[in-house]
Structure formats: structure tokens, C-alpha cells
Amino acid sequence: MKSVYQGKTKDVFDLENGTYLLKFKDEVTGVDGVFDPGANTVGLTMEGAGEAGLKLTKFFFEKINEAGIATHYVDADISNRTMTVLPAEVFGEGVEVICRYRAVGSFIRRYGKYAKDGDRLDAYVEVTLKDDDRNDPLITDEALEMLGIMTKKEYEILADMTRKIAAIVKDELSQKGLELYDIKFEFGRVGEDKHIALIDEISGGNMRAYKDGEYVEPLKLEKIMLEG
């Protein structure tokens, strides 16, 4: 296989058979040693985070596939911390889509004049560009179309998929007594018809979940979700 990309939390390899391999690492995003799913830098290393992230990603991607929502997921090998996926064409140089149920993190940093920490939000969706140099700036549907990153129709499809996928994750978490505050997704165009599909991962490293008002860190989240 051929190395294609080395990312913050995963490495990507071309299997040269029409599929790609994602290798999950133990690094998670954050700032100054504090985990933050919205950060664009690696903040710390958590031993076991790669395997935990892959286990949860496998769990959620299979649930999403069962719901008839398109993803790039093919299968996973937990022991090797790898996931086989279909190739995807990212939007521009990559976008991240956040669904928010509570006002926390960067939402409060931006809009704290109008909201209090922890205020409820109605599955609010926002899109940011993957651009470390500019701290992953927010972008509107009009700007996305104007810059040739995606059409407004693609944005509508992407936003609708985001709410549906987030609802699946939120429901699964609630069954374990957890509350989803926010979650980050990535999407791409997949297949000859270039349909929009969920890509990357769904793990404790790209969401904030709370239990009885207390934040649940990624490794504990995986344990709670997948036990018994």
C-alpha cells in the first residue's frame, strides 16, 4: 500500500485496489494539553485513543449505514486500528460540519454576548473550512458556492445529513444516560455519481458528551457506549 497523507489523528494509505486504509493514532486535538474537539492542533496523546476511536467509529458508521445514509465505510480491523473506506473527493481542501445541541466551545467564544454557556440549541449546523493557518474559519452557503467549494444544493443535502446523523448519535448516547452537546463531521463526494457521503470518523475525539452535567472524556465514552 502507498502512503497518501499523514494527519493529526489518522494516517491514510492507498490500497491500490479501489479502497483506502485509515490508520487511527493515539493523538487527539486540543490546546496546551487540554482536549478540544474543535481545535485544529494536536493537543495531547491518550494511550488507547486510536483503538477506542476506531471501535466507536465502527459502531456508529454501521448504525448510519443501516439507516440508509451514505458513508465511505467498508469495514474495520480493530486489532490493527485500521478502517477500509471508499475513496472520497473532499469539498475544496476539506470542510468540517458541526451540529450543536448546547452552546459550548467556540460557539460561546463567538456569541457569548448573546448566549450563556450550556444554553440549548436546536441542532444548529455550521460549516468551517479546514485551514489551520486561519483557525478553521466559519463559512456561509453563499461563500461556499461563490468560491466553488460546493453548490447551495450540496450544502442543503450536507446540512440535512448532518442533522440526521447527529440525531442517530444523540439517540444512541441517550440510551446510555449521556447527552450530546456537539459533534463534528466530515463529508465528501463518493462514487461515479459523486453522491455526498459521511467520511472520516465518529468518535469521542470529535464530540462533546456529558453525563449528569459532567464532561465524559473520549476513552471513557467509548467504554460506556460499547460495554454490555
PDB file of C-alpha atoms in Angstrom:
ATOM      1  CA  MET A   1       0.000   0.000   0.000  1.00  0.00           C
ATOM      2  CA  LYS A   2       1.082   3.581  -0.591  1.00  0.00           C
ATOM      3  CA  SER A   3       1.135   6.367   1.999  1.00  0.00           C
ATOM      4  CA  VAL A   4      -1.101   9.233   0.882  1.00  0.00           C
ATOM      5  CA  TYR A   5      -1.485  11.558   3.857  1.00  0.00           C
ATOM      6  CA  GLN A   6      -0.354  11.894   7.458  1.00  0.00           C
ATOM      7  CA  GLY A   7      -2.959  13.699   9.554  1.00  0.00           C
ATOM      8  CA  LYS A   8      -3.295  14.837  13.149  1.00  0.00           C
ATOM      9  CA  THR A   9      -5.213  11.790  14.339  1.00  0.00           C
ATOM     10  CA  LYS A  10      -5.038   9.378  11.357  1.00  0.00           C
ATOM     11  CA  ASP A  11      -2.752   8.335   8.506  1.00  0.00           C
ATOM     12  CA  VAL A  12      -4.177   7.460   5.065  1.00  0.00           C
ATOM     13  CA  PHE A  13      -2.922   4.761   2.704  1.00  0.00           C
ATOM     14  CA  ASP A  14      -3.943   3.808  -0.838  1.00  0.00           C
ATOM     15  CA  LEU A  15      -4.535   0.042  -1.010  1.00  0.00           C
ATOM     16  CA  GLU A  16      -4.392   0.329  -4.810  1.00  0.00           C
ATOM     17  CA  ASN A  17      -7.485  -1.853  -5.206  1.00  0.00           C
ATOM     18  CA  GLY A  18     -10.073   0.927  -5.264  1.00  0.00           C
ATOM     19  CA  THR A  19     -10.154   1.418  -1.489  1.00  0.00           C
ATOM     20  CA  TYR A  20      -8.127   3.299   1.104  1.00  0.00           C
ATOM     21  CA  LEU A  21      -6.949   2.453   4.614  1.00  0.00           C
ATOM     22  CA  LEU A  22      -7.201   4.801   7.606  1.00  0.00           C
ATOM     23  CA  LYS A  23      -4.770   4.131  10.464  1.00  0.00           C
ATOM     24  CA  PHE A  24      -6.002   5.577  13.767  1.00  0.00           C
ATOM     25  CA  LYS A  25      -3.457   7.236  16.099  1.00  0.00           C
ATOM     26  CA  ASP A  26      -3.493   7.952  19.843  1.00  0.00           C
ATOM     27  CA  GLU A  27      -3.255  11.734  19.296  1.00  0.00           C
ATOM     28  CA  VAL A  28      -6.332  13.914  19.880  1.00  0.00           C
ATOM     29  CA  THR A  29      -6.983  17.570  19.132  1.00  0.00           C
ATOM     30  CA  GLY A  30      -6.698  20.221  21.811  1.00  0.00           C
ATOM     31  CA  VAL A  31      -4.720  23.163  23.118  1.00  0.00           C
ATOM     32  CA  ASP A  32      -1.992  23.128  25.789  1.00  0.00           C
ATOM     33  CA  GLY A  33      -2.703  19.558  26.810  1.00  0.00           C
ATOM     34  CA  VAL A  34      -6.467  20.069  27.121  1.00  0.00           C
ATOM     35  CA  PHE A  35      -8.748  18.076  24.799  1.00  0.00           C
ATOM     36  CA  ASP A  36     -10.951  20.142  22.486  1.00  0.00           C
ATOM     37  CA  PRO A  37     -12.783  18.502  19.535  1.00  0.00           C
ATOM     38  CA  GLY A  38     -12.999  21.889  17.839  1.00  0.00           C
ATOM     39  CA  ALA A  39      -9.266  22.589  17.959  1.00  0.00           C
ATOM     40  CA  ASN A  40      -7.146  22.413  14.802  1.00  0.00           C
ATOM     41  CA  THR A  41      -3.956  21.270  16.535  1.00  0.00           C
ATOM     42  CA  VAL A  42      -2.926  18.073  18.283  1.00  0.00           C
ATOM     43  CA  GLY A  43      -3.154  18.897  21.959  1.00  0.00           C
ATOM     44  CA  LEU A  44      -2.210  15.637  23.632  1.00  0.00           C
ATOM     45  CA  THR A  45      -1.674  11.912  23.291  1.00  0.00           C
ATOM     46  CA  MET A  46      -4.058   9.482  25.002  1.00  0.00           C
ATOM     47  CA  GLU A  47      -2.871   5.875  25.076  1.00  0.00           C
ATOM     48  CA  GLY A  48      -5.625   3.730  23.587  1.00  0.00           C
ATOM     49  CA  ALA A  49      -7.400   6.666  21.934  1.00  0.00           C
ATOM     50  CA  GLY A  50      -6.817   5.264  18.430  1.00  0.00           C
ATOM     51  CA  GLU A  51      -8.379   1.890  19.181  1.00  0.00           C
ATOM     52  CA  ALA A  52     -11.217   3.472  21.162  1.00  0.00           C
ATOM     53  CA  GLY A  53     -11.905   5.912  18.340  1.00  0.00           C
ATOM     54  CA  LEU A  54     -11.994   3.141  15.761  1.00  0.00           C
ATOM     55  CA  LYS A  55     -14.326   0.969  17.868  1.00  0.00           C
ATOM     56  CA  LEU A  56     -16.795   3.826  18.270  1.00  0.00           C
ATOM     57  CA  THR A  57     -16.451   4.823  14.603  1.00  0.00           C
ATOM     58  CA  LYS A  58     -17.235   1.254  13.514  1.00  0.00           C
ATOM     59  CA  PHE A  59     -20.255   1.190  15.837  1.00  0.00           C
ATOM     60  CA  PHE A  60     -21.696   4.463  14.561  1.00  0.00           C
ATOM     61  CA  PHE A  61     -20.884   4.032  10.864  1.00  0.00           C
ATOM     62  CA  GLU A  62     -22.626   0.657  10.834  1.00  0.00           C
ATOM     63  CA  LYS A  63     -25.677   2.236  12.531  1.00  0.00           C
ATOM     64  CA  ILE A  64     -25.693   5.038   9.958  1.00  0.00           C
ATOM     65  CA  ASN A  65     -25.349   2.624   7.047  1.00  0.00           C
ATOM     66  CA  GLU A  66     -28.274   0.613   8.453  1.00  0.00           C
ATOM     67  CA  ALA A  67     -30.317   3.828   8.447  1.00  0.00           C
ATOM     68  CA  GLY A  68     -29.716   4.170   4.693  1.00  0.00           C
ATOM     69  CA  ILE A  69     -27.407   7.186   4.986  1.00  0.00           C
ATOM     70  CA  ALA A  70     -24.379   7.147   2.682  1.00  0.00           C
ATOM     71  CA  THR A  71     -20.895   6.769   4.186  1.00  0.00           C
ATOM     72  CA  HIS A  72     -17.474   5.771   2.865  1.00  0.00           C
ATOM     73  CA  TYR A  73     -17.157   2.936   5.425  1.00  0.00           C
ATOM     74  CA  VAL A  74     -16.326  -0.579   4.168  1.00  0.00           C
ATOM     75  CA  ASP A  75     -15.019  -2.456   7.214  1.00  0.00           C
ATOM     76  CA  ALA A  76     -12.667  -2.177  10.190  1.00  0.00           C
ATOM     77  CA  ASP A  77      -9.830  -4.153  11.783  1.00  0.00           C
ATOM     78  CA  ILE A  78      -9.796  -3.214  15.461  1.00  0.00           C
ATOM     79  CA  SER A  79      -6.608  -5.125  16.321  1.00  0.00           C
ATOM     80  CA  ASN A  80      -4.624  -3.149  13.738  1.00  0.00           C
ATOM     81  CA  ARG A  81      -6.501   0.129  14.350  1.00  0.00           C
ATOM     82  CA  THR A  82      -7.393   0.388  10.658  1.00  0.00           C
ATOM     83  CA  MET A  83     -10.557   1.109   8.687  1.00  0.00           C
ATOM     84  CA  THR A  84     -11.083   0.372   4.985  1.00  0.00           C
ATOM     85  CA  VAL A  85     -13.022   3.074   3.155  1.00  0.00           C
ATOM     86  CA  LEU A  86     -14.131   4.096  -0.319  1.00  0.00           C
ATOM     87  CA  PRO A  87     -12.209   6.958  -1.920  1.00  0.00           C
ATOM     88  CA  ALA A  88     -13.841  10.349  -1.463  1.00  0.00           C
ATOM     89  CA  GLU A  89     -13.361  13.735  -3.059  1.00  0.00           C
ATOM     90  CA  VAL A  90     -13.362  16.390  -0.340  1.00  0.00           C
ATOM     91  CA  PHE A  91     -15.006  19.789  -0.756  1.00  0.00           C
ATOM     92  CA  GLY A  92     -12.281  22.255  -1.637  1.00  0.00           C
ATOM     93  CA  GLU A  93      -9.400  21.352   0.665  1.00  0.00           C
ATOM     94  CA  GLY A  94     -11.837  19.979   3.228  1.00  0.00           C
ATOM     95  CA  VAL A  95     -14.694  21.296   5.341  1.00  0.00           C
ATOM     96  CA  GLU A  96     -15.920  20.376   8.812  1.00  0.00           C
ATOM     97  CA  VAL A  97     -19.588  20.415   9.726  1.00  0.00           C
ATOM     98  CA  ILE A  98     -20.650  20.902  13.338  1.00  0.00           C
ATOM     99  CA  CYS A  99     -24.056  20.118  14.801  1.00  0.00           C
ATOM    100  CA  ARG A 100     -24.689  21.834  18.121  1.00  0.00           C
ATOM    101  CA  TYR A 101     -27.247  20.977  20.797  1.00  0.00           C
ATOM    102  CA  ARG A 102     -25.666  23.126  23.521  1.00  0.00           C
ATOM    103  CA  ALA A 103     -23.824  26.440  23.464  1.00  0.00           C
ATOM    104  CA  VAL A 104     -20.249  25.481  24.367  1.00  0.00           C
ATOM    105  CA  GLY A 105     -16.732  25.772  22.986  1.00  0.00           C
ATOM    106  CA  SER A 106     -16.165  28.061  20.034  1.00  0.00           C
ATOM    107  CA  PHE A 107     -19.885  28.894  19.832  1.00  0.00           C
ATOM    108  CA  ILE A 108     -19.678  30.637  23.215  1.00  0.00           C
ATOM    109  CA  ARG A 109     -16.359  32.244  22.330  1.00  0.00           C
ATOM    110  CA  ARG A 110     -18.020  33.827  19.290  1.00  0.00           C
ATOM    111  CA  TYR A 111     -21.526  34.500  20.541  1.00  0.00           C
ATOM    112  CA  GLY A 112     -21.125  34.817  24.306  1.00  0.00           C
ATOM    113  CA  LYS A 113     -22.682  38.278  24.206  1.00  0.00           C
ATOM    114  CA  TYR A 114     -25.987  36.674  23.241  1.00  0.00           C
ATOM    115  CA  ALA A 115     -25.840  33.222  24.845  1.00  0.00           C
ATOM    116  CA  LYS A 116     -24.848  31.625  28.127  1.00  0.00           C
ATOM    117  CA  ASP A 117     -22.613  28.586  28.444  1.00  0.00           C
ATOM    118  CA  GLY A 118     -24.728  25.452  28.152  1.00  0.00           C
ATOM    119  CA  ASP A 119     -27.791  27.089  26.587  1.00  0.00           C
ATOM    120  CA  ARG A 120     -29.832  24.650  24.498  1.00  0.00           C
ATOM    121  CA  LEU A 121     -29.550  24.897  20.709  1.00  0.00           C
ATOM    122  CA  ASP A 122     -31.855  23.321  18.142  1.00  0.00           C
ATOM    123  CA  ALA A 123     -29.431  21.095  16.189  1.00  0.00           C
ATOM    124  CA  TYR A 124     -27.661  24.208  14.915  1.00  0.00           C
ATOM    125  CA  VAL A 125     -25.416  23.414  11.920  1.00  0.00           C
ATOM    126  CA  GLU A 126     -22.356  25.412  10.925  1.00  0.00           C
ATOM    127  CA  VAL A 127     -19.562  24.782   8.421  1.00  0.00           C
ATOM    128  CA  THR A 128     -15.893  25.653   8.786  1.00  0.00           C
ATOM    129  CA  LEU A 129     -13.048  25.406   6.298  1.00  0.00           C
ATOM    130  CA  LYS A 130     -10.188  23.058   7.193  1.00  0.00           C
ATOM    131  CA  ASP A 131      -7.480  25.721   7.277  1.00  0.00           C
ATOM    132  CA  ASP A 132      -5.047  25.579  10.190  1.00  0.00           C
ATOM    133  CA  ASP A 133      -3.360  28.858   9.230  1.00  0.00           C
ATOM    134  CA  ARG A 134      -6.662  30.724   9.576  1.00  0.00           C
ATOM    135  CA  ASN A 135      -8.041  28.761  12.539  1.00  0.00           C
ATOM    136  CA  ASP A 136     -10.706  26.929  10.516  1.00  0.00           C
ATOM    137  CA  PRO A 137     -12.896  29.944   9.673  1.00  0.00           C
ATOM    138  CA  LEU A 138     -16.690  29.745   9.546  1.00  0.00           C
ATOM    139  CA  ILE A 139     -18.176  29.997   6.066  1.00  0.00           C
ATOM    140  CA  THR A 140     -21.693  30.544   4.712  1.00  0.00           C
ATOM    141  CA  ASP A 141     -23.500  28.617   1.982  1.00  0.00           C
ATOM    142  CA  GLU A 142     -23.228  31.652  -0.315  1.00  0.00           C
ATOM    143  CA  ALA A 143     -19.466  31.875   0.148  1.00  0.00           C
ATOM    144  CA  LEU A 144     -19.053  28.122  -0.361  1.00  0.00           C
ATOM    145  CA  GLU A 145     -20.817  28.390  -3.720  1.00  0.00           C
ATOM    146  CA  MET A 146     -19.085  31.609  -4.730  1.00  0.00           C
ATOM    147  CA  LEU A 147     -15.659  30.090  -4.068  1.00  0.00           C
ATOM    148  CA  GLY A 148     -16.513  26.921  -5.990  1.00  0.00           C
ATOM    149  CA  ILE A 149     -16.258  24.651  -2.938  1.00  0.00           C
ATOM    150  CA  MET A 150     -19.822  23.309  -3.137  1.00  0.00           C
ATOM    151  CA  THR A 151     -23.187  24.306  -4.557  1.00  0.00           C
ATOM    152  CA  LYS A 152     -26.055  25.558  -2.409  1.00  0.00           C
ATOM    153  CA  LYS A 153     -27.901  22.338  -3.235  1.00  0.00           C
ATOM    154  CA  GLU A 154     -24.964  20.291  -1.953  1.00  0.00           C
ATOM    155  CA  TYR A 155     -24.927  22.459   1.177  1.00  0.00           C
ATOM    156  CA  GLU A 156     -28.619  21.714   1.788  1.00  0.00           C
ATOM    157  CA  ILE A 157     -28.023  17.973   1.385  1.00  0.00           C
ATOM    158  CA  LEU A 158     -24.987  18.122   3.653  1.00  0.00           C
ATOM    159  CA  ALA A 159     -26.835  20.093   6.365  1.00  0.00           C
ATOM    160  CA  ASP A 160     -29.796  17.695   6.253  1.00  0.00           C
ATOM    161  CA  MET A 161     -27.494  14.666   6.502  1.00  0.00           C
ATOM    162  CA  THR A 162     -25.669  16.301   9.399  1.00  0.00           C
ATOM    163  CA  ARG A 163     -28.874  16.686  11.428  1.00  0.00           C
ATOM    164  CA  LYS A 164     -29.972  13.118  10.662  1.00  0.00           C
ATOM    165  CA  ILE A 165     -26.602  11.611  11.594  1.00  0.00           C
ATOM    166  CA  ALA A 166     -26.284  13.741  14.725  1.00  0.00           C
ATOM    167  CA  ALA A 167     -29.771  12.609  15.781  1.00  0.00           C
ATOM    168  CA  ILE A 168     -28.681   8.964  15.475  1.00  0.00           C
ATOM    169  CA  VAL A 169     -25.594   9.610  17.607  1.00  0.00           C
ATOM    170  CA  LYS A 170     -27.597  11.644  20.137  1.00  0.00           C
ATOM    171  CA  ASP A 171     -30.174   8.872  20.488  1.00  0.00           C
ATOM    172  CA  GLU A 172     -27.531   6.176  20.952  1.00  0.00           C
ATOM    173  CA  LEU A 173     -25.801   8.263  23.619  1.00  0.00           C
ATOM    174  CA  SER A 174     -29.068   8.987  25.431  1.00  0.00           C
ATOM    175  CA  GLN A 175     -29.671   5.244  25.784  1.00  0.00           C
ATOM    176  CA  LYS A 176     -26.525   5.160  27.929  1.00  0.00           C
ATOM    177  CA  GLY A 177     -27.521   8.172  30.004  1.00  0.00           C
ATOM    178  CA  LEU A 178     -25.277  10.539  28.031  1.00  0.00           C
ATOM    179  CA  GLU A 179     -26.134  13.897  26.473  1.00  0.00           C
ATOM    180  CA  LEU A 180     -24.560  15.027  23.214  1.00  0.00           C
ATOM    181  CA  TYR A 181     -23.580  18.707  23.348  1.00  0.00           C
ATOM    182  CA  ASP A 182     -21.963  18.999  19.916  1.00  0.00           C
ATOM    183  CA  ILE A 183     -20.336  16.866  17.239  1.00  0.00           C
ATOM    184  CA  LYS A 184     -18.118  17.425  14.199  1.00  0.00           C
ATOM    185  CA  PHE A 185     -18.428  15.565  10.885  1.00  0.00           C
ATOM    186  CA  GLU A 186     -16.633  15.477   7.550  1.00  0.00           C
ATOM    187  CA  PHE A 187     -18.220  14.760   4.174  1.00  0.00           C
ATOM    188  CA  GLY A 188     -17.049  14.082   0.635  1.00  0.00           C
ATOM    189  CA  ARG A 189     -18.235  13.098  -2.828  1.00  0.00           C
ATOM    190  CA  VAL A 190     -18.131   9.337  -3.339  1.00  0.00           C
ATOM    191  CA  GLY A 191     -18.607   7.055  -6.350  1.00  0.00           C
ATOM    192  CA  GLU A 192     -19.060   7.761 -10.040  1.00  0.00           C
ATOM    193  CA  ASP A 193     -22.223   9.758  -9.308  1.00  0.00           C
ATOM    194  CA  LYS A 194     -20.328  11.818  -6.689  1.00  0.00           C
ATOM    195  CA  HIS A 195     -23.059  11.454  -4.082  1.00  0.00           C
ATOM    196  CA  ILE A 196     -22.413  13.108  -0.740  1.00  0.00           C
ATOM    197  CA  ALA A 197     -21.312  10.688   1.977  1.00  0.00           C
ATOM    198  CA  LEU A 198     -20.109  10.859   5.555  1.00  0.00           C
ATOM    199  CA  ILE A 199     -16.345  10.280   5.754  1.00  0.00           C
ATOM    200  CA  ASP A 200     -13.557  10.241   8.345  1.00  0.00           C
ATOM    201  CA  GLU A 201     -14.722   9.110  11.805  1.00  0.00           C
ATOM    202  CA  ILE A 202     -17.282   9.425  14.594  1.00  0.00           C
ATOM    203  CA  SER A 203     -15.557   9.011  17.940  1.00  0.00           C
ATOM    204  CA  GLY A 204     -15.151  10.610  21.322  1.00  0.00           C
ATOM    205  CA  GLY A 205     -12.452  12.767  19.783  1.00  0.00           C
ATOM    206  CA  ASN A 206     -14.887  14.759  17.642  1.00  0.00           C
ATOM    207  CA  MET A 207     -17.806  15.237  20.011  1.00  0.00           C
ATOM    208  CA  ARG A 208     -18.609  16.572  23.454  1.00  0.00           C
ATOM    209  CA  ALA A 209     -20.750  14.265  25.571  1.00  0.00           C
ATOM    210  CA  TYR A 210     -21.814  14.804  29.164  1.00  0.00           C
ATOM    211  CA  LYS A 211     -23.233  12.562  31.889  1.00  0.00           C
ATOM    212  CA  ASP A 212     -25.114  14.205  34.762  1.00  0.00           C
ATOM    213  CA  GLY A 213     -23.598  17.543  33.763  1.00  0.00           C
ATOM    214  CA  GLU A 214     -20.008  16.231  33.767  1.00  0.00           C
ATOM    215  CA  TYR A 215     -17.902  16.003  30.620  1.00  0.00           C
ATOM    216  CA  VAL A 216     -17.065  12.435  29.547  1.00  0.00           C
ATOM    217  CA  GLU A 217     -13.550  12.100  28.073  1.00  0.00           C
ATOM    218  CA  PRO A 218     -13.098  10.075  24.858  1.00  0.00           C
ATOM    219  CA  LEU A 219     -11.767   6.816  26.327  1.00  0.00           C
ATOM    220  CA  LYS A 220     -14.473   6.686  28.983  1.00  0.00           C
ATOM    221  CA  LEU A 221     -17.116   7.490  26.371  1.00  0.00           C
ATOM    222  CA  GLU A 222     -16.092   4.510  24.253  1.00  0.00           C
ATOM    223  CA  LYS A 223     -16.198   2.246  27.316  1.00  0.00           C
ATOM    224  CA  ILE A 224     -19.683   3.426  28.315  1.00  0.00           C
ATOM    225  CA  MET A 225     -21.069   3.131  24.788  1.00  0.00           C
ATOM    226  CA  LEU A 226     -19.726  -0.317  23.994  1.00  0.00           C
ATOM    227  CA  GLU A 227     -19.952  -2.111  27.341  1.00  0.00           C
ATOM    228  CA  GLY A 228     -22.533  -4.913  27.614  1.00  0.00           C
TER     229      GLY A 228
END
